[in-house]
Amino acid sequence: MPVFMIDVLPEDAPAASIESSVHRVDGQTPTLDVRDLGAARGDGVFETLGVVGGRPQALDAHLARLANSASLLDLPVPNDAQWRHAITVAAASLPADRQGGLKVVLTRGAEGGSRPTGWIVATPADGDFAERETGISVVTLDRGYSSDVAQRAPWLLAGAKTLSYAVNMAALREARRRGADDVIFLTSDGFVMEAPTSTVILRLGDRIVTPRTDIGILPGTSQLSVFEFAADQGLRTEEALVPASDLTRADALWLVSSVRLAVPVTSVDGADVPVDLELTRAMNAALLARRN
Amino acid sequence: MPVFMIDVLPEDAPAASIESSVHRVDGQTPTLDVRDLGAARGDGVFETLGVVGGRPQALDAHLARLANSASLLDLPVPNDAQWRHAITVAAASLPADRQGGLKVVLTRGAEGGSRPTGWIVATPADGDFAERETGISVVTLDRGYSSDVAQRAPWLLAGAKTLSYAVNMAALREARRRGADDVIFLTSDGFVMEAPTSTVILRLGDRIVTPRTDIGILPGTSQLSVFEFAADQGLRTEEALVPASDLTRADALWLVSSVRLAVPVTSVDGADVPVDLELTRAMNAALLARRN
C-alpha cells in the first residue's frame, strides 16, 4: 500500500518545484508527527478518488472539492498543479489491472507552524465489489442538524470534507449494531442528506434525484458523473429537498461513491426498496469508463 | 516538547508489562502512520491535563473521562494502570518550576488493525496566563444541535472528547474574525453548552452554575474542582439548563480548562460582563493547589 508524502507548496510555487515535492515512502515507516493538527484535532481535509487502469477518476471534480473544503477551513489554497501531479503519480503506482483508490489528505500542519501537511495513500481494491450487484441494506440516522445549518452556522463546516469523521464512523457502527450495512443521514427536520462516505441518489419515476447540497452536505463527485450519464439516457435529473418518506417510495435508490461506485439499496430501516439492476449496471459501466 | 509513544495494553494486561510500554521519543521524529485512524478519520479520544510541579492534576477525573469517551466510541477499555503510569512519567518530564500540559491521545489504530494507538505530548506553558487576570471576550455561536441530541442520537458522540475537533477549531477562528478571544456554544434551542476547549461556569447571586452535561457536553474536570472549592466557600453549586440570556445577567462568568484554568469572561457578544477578580484568584489558587 504505497504512501506518498507531499511537501505542500503554495498556490503560486514555480512548476519546477513540483516534481521533487512528492516522495514515495515505505508504507511501514511512520511519517507523521503526532503533533500534526490533522492527527491532534482532525483539522484537515481529504478526498477519496477511484483509480481505474492506473489513472485517477474525476480528477477535476475532486481537486475542485478539495479546494472548496480547504477554503471552508481557512487552509491555504492548494496548488492545483502539485496535487494533480501527486495524484497522477500515486494512481500510477497501483496495479493497472485492478480497481483501486487514493486517499488524498491536506492538514493544517504542525501546531504553531505555517505549513500544511499533505499525503496520499494508494490502495488496490481487495474485492470484486459484489455489493454493486447484491446491494446493501441501510438505516436512517438523525445527523442532528436542521436543513438550514450551512446557511446559519458556517463554522460547523457542513459541506466540507474534513478529517473529523468520528461521527461518520460511529454512525456506521450503529448501522452494524442494527444489522444494516450502511447509513443514510437525515436532517433533524426530516430531509435526506447523505451517507457517511457516499451520496444518495433516488429514482422517482423518470426523475433521478439527489439531495440539494445547500442543506449542508458534500457535492458528490460520482453523483455528478451519474447525472451526466442519466441525462445522456434521457432521464430528468434534479437536485431537490428530499423528504425522508421519499426513500421508501423510490423506484430505486443508490449510494454512490468514488471507489465502491453505485451500490443499490435493497432496504431502508427494514422496508424493501426496488432494485433497478439494469440501470445500476449501466451506471457502473459509465462510472468505470470515466476518463478525465 | 517531549513525546511519549505508548504500546496500548489491554485492560487486563499484567502489571509487569506496563513500564516497558511507554517510550520517550525525540519530538522531531515522525512516529505516526498516516493510515492511523486517528489521523485519517479523527477517530480517537483525548484528554488534556494540567501539570504543576511535575505532577498531573485531576488524574482520576481525566482517566475516568478518557474511559467514558473510549466507551462512547466503542474503543477498547483503557488500561487504567498503564495510562496512570504513562501520564505520571510524561508529567515528570516537564520542568518542575513551570506549569505545563499533557495531551493524552488514544486512537482506533491502523485501519484493519486490532490495536489502538496511544501517545502523550508534554508541553511546558509558554506564558504567565495573564488572561486569568485580564479576562477574555467571547462570542456565542450556535452548535447546531438541540439540547436533547445526546439522548436522541448517541452516534453523534455528543459528550465524548474525540479527536474530531475541526468544528471547535473553526469556531475559534470565527471568534477571532469577530474580534473576540473565545466562543461559548449554544444549542439550537438556545441553551448554554460549553466552549470549544473549556467549560462554562456562571455566578448568579450566591449560586455557582454550570450547564447540565445531559444536553450533550463534556463533564468538566476543572469545573468539578471549582465546584468543590465553591462548596467549601459556602456557595451553592448547581448543574442546570442555562438559557443563553443568563450569560449577560450573570454576576460573573468563567471559562475553565485544565491548563489555562479559570479565566474570567469580560464580555459576551460585545456586552460587558462583571468580573469577580477576588473569586477568580481564589479559584485559580485552589486549582493550582490540587493534588490527586
Coordinates of C-alpha atoms in Angstrom, one line a residue:
Chain A
M1 CA 0.0 0.0 0.0
P2 CA 2.2 2.9 -1.3
V3 CA 2.2 6.1 0.7
F4 CA 3.3 9.4 -0.8
M5 CA 4.3 12.3 1.4
I6 CA 3.9 15.7 -0.1
D7 CA 5.9 18.9 0.6
V8 CA 2.9 21.2 0.3
L9 CA 3.7 24.1 -2.0
P10 CA 2.0 27.5 -2.1
E11 CA -0.5 28.1 -4.8
D12 CA 2.0 30.3 -6.8
A13 CA 5.0 28.0 -6.4
P14 CA 7.1 27.6 -9.6
A15 CA 6.2 24.5 -11.6
A16 CA 9.8 23.3 -11.5
S17 CA 9.5 22.7 -7.7
I18 CA 6.6 20.3 -8.1
E19 CA 8.3 17.1 -9.2
S20 CA 10.6 16.9 -6.2
S21 CA 7.8 17.7 -3.7
V22 CA 6.3 14.2 -3.9
H23 CA 8.1 11.4 -2.0
R24 CA 7.1 7.8 -2.1
V25 CA 7.8 6.2 1.3
D26 CA 7.9 2.7 2.6
G27 CA 4.3 2.2 3.8
Q28 CA 5.5 0.8 7.1
T29 CA 7.6 3.8 8.3
P30 CA 5.8 6.4 10.4
T31 CA 5.9 9.7 8.5
L32 CA 3.5 11.9 10.6
D33 CA 4.3 13.9 13.7
V34 CA 1.7 13.2 16.4
R35 CA 1.5 17.0 16.9
D36 CA 0.3 17.5 13.4
L37 CA -3.1 19.2 13.7
G38 CA -4.6 16.5 11.4
A39 CA -3.9 13.9 14.0
A40 CA -4.3 16.1 17.1
R41 CA -7.5 17.9 16.0
G42 CA -8.9 16.2 12.9
D43 CA -8.1 19.6 11.4
G44 CA -7.7 19.0 7.7
V45 CA -9.5 18.0 4.6
F46 CA -9.4 15.0 2.3
E47 CA -10.6 13.4 -1.0
T48 CA -11.0 9.8 -1.9
L49 CA -10.5 9.1 -5.6
G50 CA -11.2 6.0 -7.6
V51 CA -8.4 4.6 -9.7
V52 CA -9.0 2.5 -12.9
G53 CA -6.2 1.3 -15.1
G54 CA -3.7 3.3 -13.1
R55 CA -5.5 6.5 -13.7
P56 CA -7.4 8.7 -11.2
Q57 CA -11.1 9.2 -12.0
A58 CA -13.0 12.6 -11.9
L59 CA -9.7 14.4 -11.0
D60 CA -11.0 17.8 -11.8
A61 CA -14.1 17.4 -9.7
H62 CA -12.0 16.1 -6.7
L63 CA -9.5 18.9 -7.0
A64 CA -12.3 21.4 -7.1
R65 CA -13.9 19.9 -4.0
L66 CA -10.5 19.7 -2.2
A67 CA -10.0 23.4 -2.8
N68 CA -13.6 24.2 -1.6
S69 CA -13.1 22.2 1.6
A70 CA -9.7 23.9 2.2
S71 CA -11.4 27.3 1.7
L72 CA -14.2 26.4 4.2
L73 CA -11.4 25.5 6.8
D74 CA -9.3 28.7 6.0
L75 CA -6.5 26.5 4.8
P76 CA -4.1 27.8 2.2
V77 CA -5.3 27.4 -1.4
P78 CA -4.0 24.0 -2.7
N79 CA -1.5 24.2 -5.6
D80 CA -3.6 22.6 -8.3
A81 CA -0.7 21.6 -10.5
Q82 CA 1.1 20.0 -7.5
W83 CA -1.9 17.9 -6.4
R84 CA -2.7 16.9 -9.9
H85 CA 0.8 15.7 -10.3
A86 CA 0.9 13.9 -6.9
I87 CA -2.5 12.2 -7.5
T88 CA -1.4 11.1 -11.0
V89 CA 1.9 9.6 -9.7
A90 CA 0.1 7.8 -6.8
A91 CA -2.6 6.4 -9.1
A92 CA 0.1 5.1 -11.5
S93 CA 1.7 3.2 -8.5
L94 CA -1.4 0.9 -8.4
P95 CA -1.7 -2.3 -10.5
A96 CA -3.2 -1.3 -13.8
D97 CA -5.4 -4.4 -14.0
R98 CA -7.3 -3.7 -10.8
Q99 CA -9.5 -1.0 -9.4
G100 CA -8.2 1.0 -6.5
G101 CA -8.5 4.1 -4.5
L102 CA -6.5 7.1 -3.3
K103 CA -7.0 8.9 0.0
V104 CA -5.6 12.4 -0.5
V105 CA -5.1 14.4 2.7
L106 CA -4.2 18.1 3.4
T107 CA -3.9 19.1 7.1
R108 CA -3.2 22.4 8.9
G109 CA 0.3 21.0 9.7
A110 CA 2.2 21.2 13.0
E111 CA 0.7 23.4 15.7
G112 CA 2.2 26.8 15.6
G113 CA 3.7 26.1 12.1
S114 CA 2.7 27.8 8.9
R115 CA 3.0 24.9 6.5
P116 CA 0.2 22.4 5.8
T117 CA 1.0 18.6 5.7
G118 CA 0.0 16.5 2.7
W119 CA 0.0 12.9 1.9
I120 CA -1.7 10.3 -0.4
V121 CA -2.4 6.6 0.5
A122 CA -2.9 4.4 -2.6
T123 CA -4.9 1.2 -2.0
P124 CA -5.6 -1.6 -4.5
A125 CA -9.2 -2.8 -4.3
D126 CA -9.3 -6.0 -2.3
G127 CA -12.6 -7.3 -3.6
D128 CA -14.8 -7.6 -6.7
F129 CA -17.4 -5.1 -5.3
A130 CA -20.1 -7.7 -5.2
E131 CA -22.4 -5.2 -3.5
R132 CA -22.7 -3.4 -6.8
E133 CA -24.9 -6.4 -7.8
T134 CA -26.2 -7.7 -4.5
G135 CA -26.9 -4.3 -2.9
I136 CA -26.8 -3.1 0.7
S137 CA -29.3 -2.5 3.5
V138 CA -29.3 0.9 5.2
V139 CA -30.8 2.5 8.3
T140 CA -31.6 6.2 8.5
L141 CA -30.0 8.1 11.4
D142 CA -30.6 11.7 12.5
R143 CA -27.5 13.9 11.8
G144 CA -28.7 16.3 14.4
Y145 CA -28.5 19.4 12.1
S146 CA -31.5 21.2 10.6
S147 CA -31.6 21.7 6.8
D148 CA -30.6 25.4 7.2
V149 CA -27.4 24.7 9.2
A150 CA -25.0 25.6 6.4
Q151 CA -26.5 29.0 5.9
R152 CA -27.0 29.6 9.7
A153 CA -23.7 28.3 11.1
P154 CA -20.8 28.0 8.5
W155 CA -18.4 27.3 11.4
L156 CA -20.0 23.9 11.7
L157 CA -18.2 23.1 8.3
A158 CA -21.3 21.4 6.9
G159 CA -20.3 20.6 3.3
A160 CA -16.6 20.5 3.9
K161 CA -14.9 17.1 3.7
T162 CA -12.8 17.3 6.9
L163 CA -10.7 14.7 8.7
S164 CA -13.1 14.9 11.6
Y165 CA -15.1 11.8 10.7
A166 CA -15.5 10.2 14.1
V167 CA -19.3 10.7 13.8
N168 CA -19.4 9.2 10.4
M169 CA -17.6 6.1 11.7
A170 CA -19.8 5.9 14.8
A171 CA -22.9 6.0 12.6
L172 CA -21.6 3.1 10.6
R173 CA -21.0 1.1 13.8
E174 CA -24.6 1.9 14.8
A175 CA -25.8 0.6 11.4
R176 CA -24.0 -2.7 12.0
R177 CA -25.5 -2.9 15.5
R178 CA -28.9 -2.6 13.8
G179 CA -27.9 -5.4 11.3
A180 CA -27.6 -3.0 8.4
D181 CA -24.7 -2.3 6.0
D182 CA -24.7 1.5 5.8
V183 CA -26.4 4.7 6.9
I184 CA -28.5 7.5 5.3
F185 CA -28.3 10.6 7.4
L186 CA -31.4 12.8 7.9
T187 CA -31.6 16.4 8.9
S188 CA -33.3 17.0 12.3
D189 CA -36.3 18.4 10.3
G190 CA -36.6 15.2 8.3
F191 CA -34.8 15.6 5.0
V192 CA -32.5 13.2 3.3
M193 CA -28.8 14.3 3.5
E194 CA -26.0 11.9 2.5
A195 CA -24.3 8.7 3.7
P196 CA -21.2 8.7 5.9
T197 CA -19.0 8.1 2.9
S198 CA -21.3 8.4 -0.1
T199 CA -24.0 10.3 -1.9
V200 CA -27.7 9.4 -2.0
I201 CA -29.4 9.1 -5.4
L202 CA -33.1 8.1 -5.9
R203 CA -35.1 7.2 -9.0
L204 CA -38.7 8.6 -8.7
G205 CA -40.4 7.6 -11.9
D206 CA -38.3 9.1 -14.7
R207 CA -36.6 11.5 -12.4
I208 CA -33.1 10.9 -11.0
V209 CA -32.9 12.9 -7.8
T210 CA -30.2 13.8 -5.3
P211 CA -30.5 16.0 -2.2
R212 CA -29.6 19.7 -2.6
T213 CA -26.1 20.4 -1.3
D214 CA -27.3 23.7 0.4
I215 CA -28.7 21.7 3.2
G216 CA -25.1 21.2 4.4
I217 CA -23.9 18.1 2.5
L218 CA -21.0 17.4 0.2
P219 CA -21.3 17.8 -3.6
G220 CA -20.9 14.2 -4.8
T221 CA -18.2 13.8 -7.5
S222 CA -19.6 10.4 -8.5
Q223 CA -23.1 11.7 -8.3
L224 CA -22.1 14.4 -10.8
S225 CA -21.0 11.7 -13.2
V226 CA -24.1 9.6 -12.7
F227 CA -26.2 12.7 -13.5
E228 CA -24.3 13.2 -16.8
F229 CA -24.9 9.5 -17.6
A230 CA -28.6 9.8 -16.7
A231 CA -29.1 12.9 -18.8
D232 CA -27.5 11.0 -21.7
Q233 CA -30.1 8.3 -21.2
G234 CA -32.9 10.9 -21.4
L235 CA -33.7 10.8 -17.7
R236 CA -34.5 14.0 -15.9
T237 CA -32.0 14.8 -13.2
E238 CA -32.8 17.1 -10.2
E239 CA -31.2 18.4 -7.1
A240 CA -34.1 18.6 -4.6
L241 CA -35.1 18.9 -1.0
V242 CA -35.9 15.2 -0.4
P243 CA -38.3 14.3 2.4
A244 CA -37.3 11.1 4.3
S245 CA -40.6 9.5 3.1
D246 CA -39.2 9.5 -0.5
L247 CA -36.7 6.8 0.4
T248 CA -39.3 4.1 0.7
R249 CA -41.5 5.3 -2.2
A250 CA -38.5 5.5 -4.5
D251 CA -38.4 3.2 -7.6
A252 CA -34.7 2.7 -7.0
L253 CA -32.2 4.0 -4.5
W254 CA -28.4 4.1 -4.6
L255 CA -25.4 5.1 -2.6
V256 CA -22.6 6.4 -4.9
S257 CA -19.0 7.0 -4.0
S258 CA -15.6 7.1 -5.8
V259 CA -14.3 3.6 -5.2
R260 CA -17.4 1.5 -4.4
L261 CA -19.3 3.4 -7.2
A262 CA -23.1 2.9 -7.5
V263 CA -24.5 0.4 -5.0
P264 CA -28.2 -0.3 -5.0
V265 CA -30.0 0.0 -1.7
T266 CA -32.3 -3.0 -1.1
S267 CA -33.9 -1.9 2.2
V268 CA -34.3 1.2 4.3
D269 CA -34.9 0.7 8.0
G270 CA -36.1 -2.9 7.2
A271 CA -38.5 -1.8 4.4
D272 CA -37.7 -3.3 1.0
V273 CA -36.8 -0.9 -1.8
P274 CA -37.0 -2.0 -5.5
V275 CA -33.7 -2.6 -7.2
D276 CA -33.1 -1.5 -10.8
L277 CA -30.2 -3.8 -11.7
E278 CA -30.1 -2.9 -15.3
L279 CA -29.8 0.8 -14.6
T280 CA -27.3 0.1 -11.8
R281 CA -25.1 -1.9 -14.2
A282 CA -25.2 0.8 -16.8
M283 CA -24.4 3.4 -14.2
N284 CA -21.3 1.5 -13.0
A285 CA -20.2 0.8 -16.6
A286 CA -20.4 4.5 -17.2
L287 CA -18.6 5.3 -14.0
L288 CA -15.8 2.8 -14.7
A289 CA -15.4 4.3 -18.2
R290 CA -14.7 7.8 -17.0
R291 CA -11.5 9.4 -18.2
N292 CA -10.6 12.9 -17.0
Chain B
M1 CA 8.5 19.2 23.8
P2 CA 8.8 15.5 24.9
V3 CA 6.6 13.0 23.1
F4 CA 5.8 9.5 24.6
M5 CA 4.5 6.8 22.4
I6 CA 2.5 4.1 24.2
D7 CA 2.2 0.4 23.3
V8 CA -1.5 0.3 24.2
L9 CA -2.2 -2.7 26.5
P10 CA -5.5 -4.5 27.0
E11 CA -7.4 -3.7 30.2
D12 CA -6.2 -7.0 31.8
A13 CA -2.5 -6.9 30.8
P14 CA -0.1 -8.0 33.6
A15 CA 1.3 -5.0 35.6
A16 CA 4.9 -6.2 34.7
S17 CA 4.3 -5.2 31.0
I18 CA 3.4 -1.6 31.8
E19 CA 6.8 0.0 32.4
S20 CA 8.3 -1.1 29.1
S21 CA 5.2 0.0 27.2
V22 CA 5.9 3.8 27.4
H23 CA 8.6 5.1 25.0
R24 CA 10.0 8.6 25.1
V25 CA 10.9 9.7 21.6
D26 CA 12.8 12.6 20.0
G27 CA 10.0 15.1 19.5
Q28 CA 11.2 15.7 15.9
T29 CA 10.9 12.1 14.6
P30 CA 7.6 11.2 13.0
T31 CA 6.1 8.4 15.0
L32 CA 2.6 8.0 13.5
D33 CA 1.5 6.1 10.4
V34 CA -0.6 8.3 8.2
R35 CA -3.1 5.4 7.9
D36 CA -3.7 5.5 11.6
L37 CA -7.5 6.2 12.0
G38 CA -6.7 9.0 14.4
A39 CA -5.1 10.9 11.5
A40 CA -7.2 9.6 8.7
R41 CA -10.7 9.8 10.4
G42 CA -10.2 11.9 13.6
D43 CA -11.3 8.5 15.1
G44 CA -9.9 8.6 18.7
V45 CA -10.3 10.3 22.0
F46 CA -8.1 12.5 24.1
E47 CA -7.6 14.3 27.4
T48 CA -5.6 17.5 28.2
L49 CA -4.2 17.5 31.7
G50 CA -2.6 20.4 33.6
V51 CA 0.8 19.8 35.1
V52 CA 2.0 21.6 38.2
G53 CA 5.4 20.9 39.9
G54 CA 5.9 17.9 37.5
R55 CA 2.7 16.3 38.7
P56 CA -0.5 15.7 36.7
Q57 CA -3.6 17.4 38.1
A58 CA -7.1 15.8 38.5
L59 CA -5.6 12.5 37.2
D60 CA -8.6 10.4 38.4
A61 CA -11.1 12.6 36.8
H62 CA -9.2 12.7 33.5
L63 CA -8.8 8.9 33.4
A64 CA -12.5 8.4 34.2
R65 CA -13.4 10.8 31.3
L66 CA -10.9 9.1 28.9
A67 CA -12.6 5.7 29.7
N68 CA -16.0 7.2 29.2
S69 CA -15.0 8.8 25.8
A70 CA -13.5 5.4 24.8
S71 CA -16.7 3.7 25.7
L72 CA -18.8 6.1 23.7
L73 CA -16.6 5.4 20.6
D74 CA -16.6 1.6 21.2
L75 CA -12.8 1.6 21.8
P76 CA -11.2 -1.0 24.0
V77 CA -11.3 -0.1 27.7
P78 CA -8.1 1.8 28.5
N79 CA -5.7 0.0 31.0
D80 CA -6.0 2.4 33.9
A81 CA -2.7 1.4 35.5
Q82 CA -0.9 1.9 32.1
W83 CA -2.3 5.3 31.4
R84 CA -1.8 6.4 35.0
H85 CA 1.9 5.4 34.7
A86 CA 2.4 7.0 31.3
I87 CA 0.8 10.2 32.4
T88 CA 2.9 10.4 35.5
V89 CA 6.1 9.7 33.6
A90 CA 5.2 12.4 31.0
A91 CA 4.3 15.0 33.6
A92 CA 7.7 14.3 35.4
S93 CA 9.5 15.1 32.1
L94 CA 8.3 18.8 32.4
P95 CA 10.3 21.5 34.3
A96 CA 9.0 21.3 37.9
D97 CA 9.2 25.1 38.2
R98 CA 6.7 25.9 35.5
Q99 CA 3.1 25.0 34.7
G100 CA 2.5 22.8 31.7
G101 CA 0.1 20.5 30.0
L102 CA -0.2 17.0 28.6
K103 CA -2.2 15.9 25.6
V104 CA -3.1 12.3 26.0
V105 CA -4.4 10.5 22.9
L106 CA -5.9 7.1 22.2
T107 CA -6.9 6.3 18.6
R108 CA -8.5 3.3 16.9
G109 CA -5.1 2.5 15.4
A110 CA -4.3 1.4 11.9
E111 CA -7.2 0.7 9.6
G112 CA -8.0 -3.1 9.7
G113 CA -5.7 -3.5 12.7
S114 CA -7.0 -4.5 16.1
R115 CA -4.7 -2.4 18.3
P116 CA -5.3 1.2 19.3
T117 CA -2.5 3.8 19.1
G118 CA -1.6 5.9 22.1
W119 CA 0.7 8.8 22.7
I120 CA 1.2 11.8 25.1
V121 CA 2.7 15.2 24.2
A122 CA 4.1 17.1 27.1
T123 CA 4.3 20.9 26.7
P124 CA 5.7 23.5 29.2
A125 CA 3.5 26.6 29.5
D126 CA 4.9 29.3 27.3
G127 CA 3.3 32.3 29.1
D128 CA 2.2 33.5 32.5
F129 CA -1.5 33.1 31.8
A130 CA -2.2 36.8 32.0
E131 CA -5.8 36.1 30.9
R132 CA -6.5 34.7 34.3
E133 CA -6.3 38.3 35.5
T134 CA -7.2 40.3 32.4
G135 CA -10.0 38.1 31.2
I136 CA -11.2 37.3 27.7
S137 CA -14.0 38.3 25.4
V138 CA -16.3 35.7 23.9
V139 CA -19.0 35.4 21.2
T140 CA -21.8 32.9 21.3
L141 CA -22.1 30.5 18.3
D142 CA -24.8 28.0 17.5
R143 CA -23.5 24.4 17.8
G144 CA -26.4 23.3 15.6
Y145 CA -27.6 20.6 18.0
S146 CA -30.7 20.8 20.1
S147 CA -30.4 20.1 23.9
D148 CA -31.8 16.6 23.6
V149 CA -29.3 15.4 21.0
A150 CA -27.3 13.2 23.3
Q151 CA -30.4 11.2 24.2
R152 CA -31.8 11.2 20.7
A153 CA -28.7 10.5 18.7
P154 CA -25.8 8.9 20.7
W155 CA -24.0 8.2 17.4
L156 CA -23.3 11.9 17.2
L157 CA -20.9 11.3 20.1
A158 CA -22.0 14.4 22.0
G159 CA -20.2 14.3 25.3
A160 CA -17.3 12.3 24.0
K161 CA -13.9 14.1 23.8
T162 CA -12.9 12.9 20.3
L163 CA -10.1 13.9 18.0
S164 CA -12.7 15.3 15.6
Y165 CA -12.2 18.9 16.6
A166 CA -12.3 20.6 13.2
V167 CA -15.6 22.4 14.2
N168 CA -14.1 23.5 17.5
M169 CA -11.1 25.0 15.7
A170 CA -13.3 26.6 13.1
A171 CA -15.4 28.2 15.8
L172 CA -12.3 29.7 17.4
R173 CA -11.3 31.2 14.0
E174 CA -14.8 32.7 13.7
A175 CA -14.5 34.3 17.1
R176 CA -11.2 35.9 16.1
R177 CA -12.9 37.1 12.9
R178 CA -15.4 38.8 15.2
G179 CA -12.7 40.3 17.3
A180 CA -13.2 38.0 20.3
D181 CA -10.9 35.6 22.1
D182 CA -13.1 32.6 22.6
V183 CA -16.5 31.0 22.0
I184 CA -19.5 29.8 24.0
F185 CA -21.5 27.3 22.1
L186 CA -25.3 27.4 22.3
T187 CA -27.8 24.6 21.5
S188 CA -30.1 25.3 18.5
D189 CA -32.9 25.8 21.1
G190 CA -30.9 28.5 22.9
F191 CA -29.2 26.9 25.9
V192 CA -25.6 27.4 27.0
M193 CA -23.3 24.4 26.2
E194 CA -19.6 24.7 26.6
A195 CA -16.6 26.4 24.9
P196 CA -14.5 24.7 22.2
T197 CA -11.8 23.7 24.7
S198 CA -13.3 24.6 28.1
T199 CA -16.3 24.5 30.4
V200 CA -18.7 27.4 31.2
I201 CA -19.3 28.5 34.8
L202 CA -21.6 31.3 35.9
R203 CA -22.1 33.1 39.2
L204 CA -25.8 34.0 39.6
G205 CA -26.1 35.7 43.1
D206 CA -24.7 33.1 45.5
R207 CA -25.2 30.2 43.0
I208 CA -22.3 28.8 41.0
V209 CA -23.9 27.2 38.0
T210 CA -22.6 25.1 35.0
P211 CA -24.7 23.7 32.2
R212 CA -26.0 20.1 32.7
T213 CA -23.9 17.6 30.8
D214 CA -27.0 15.7 29.6
I215 CA -27.5 18.3 26.9
G216 CA -24.6 16.7 25.1
I217 CA -21.5 18.4 26.5
L218 CA -18.3 17.2 28.3
P219 CA -18.2 16.8 32.0
G220 CA -15.6 19.4 33.0
T221 CA -12.7 18.1 35.1
S222 CA -11.6 21.6 36.2
Q223 CA -15.3 22.6 36.7
L224 CA -15.6 19.7 39.1
S225 CA -12.7 21.1 41.2
V226 CA -14.1 24.6 41.0
F227 CA -17.4 23.2 42.4
E228 CA -15.6 21.5 45.3
F229 CA -13.8 24.8 46.0
A230 CA -17.1 26.8 45.8
A231 CA -18.9 24.4 48.1
D232 CA -16.0 24.9 50.6
Q233 CA -16.7 28.6 50.3
G234 CA -20.3 28.1 51.3
L235 CA -21.5 28.9 47.8
R236 CA -24.4 26.8 46.3
T237 CA -23.3 24.8 43.2
E238 CA -25.8 23.7 40.6
E239 CA -25.8 21.8 37.2
A240 CA -28.7 23.5 35.3
L241 CA -30.3 24.0 32.0
V242 CA -28.9 27.5 31.4
P243 CA -30.7 29.8 28.9
A244 CA -28.4 32.0 26.8
S245 CA -29.9 35.1 28.4
D246 CA -28.2 34.1 31.7
L247 CA -24.8 34.8 30.2
T248 CA -25.4 38.6 30.2
R249 CA -27.3 38.7 33.5
A250 CA -24.6 36.7 35.3
D251 CA -22.7 38.3 38.2
A252 CA -19.6 36.7 36.9
L253 CA -18.7 34.2 34.1
W254 CA -15.7 32.0 33.6
L255 CA -14.3 29.5 31.1
V256 CA -12.4 26.8 32.9
S257 CA -10.0 24.3 31.5
S258 CA -7.1 22.1 32.6
V259 CA -4.1 24.3 31.6
R260 CA -5.5 27.8 31.3
L261 CA -7.6 27.1 34.4
A262 CA -10.3 29.7 35.4
V263 CA -10.4 32.7 33.0
P264 CA -12.9 35.5 33.6
V265 CA -15.1 36.5 30.7
T266 CA -15.3 40.2 30.3
S267 CA -17.8 40.4 27.5
V268 CA -20.3 38.2 25.6
D269 CA -21.1 39.3 22.1
G270 CA -19.9 42.8 22.9
A271 CA -21.9 43.2 26.1
D272 CA -19.9 43.7 29.3
V273 CA -20.0 41.1 32.0
P274 CA -18.9 41.9 35.6
V275 CA -15.6 40.3 36.7
D276 CA -15.2 38.9 40.2
L277 CA -11.4 39.1 40.3
E278 CA -11.2 38.1 44.0
L279 CA -13.2 34.9 43.4
T280 CA -11.3 34.2 40.2
R281 CA -7.9 34.4 42.1
A282 CA -9.2 32.2 44.8
M283 CA -10.5 29.7 42.2
N284 CA -7.2 29.6 40.4
A285 CA -5.2 29.2 43.7
A286 CA -7.4 26.3 44.6
L287 CA -7.0 24.8 41.1
L288 CA -3.2 25.2 41.2
A289 CA -3.1 23.6 44.7
R290 CA -4.8 20.4 43.5
R291 CA -3.0 17.1 44.2
N292 CA -4.5 13.8 43.1

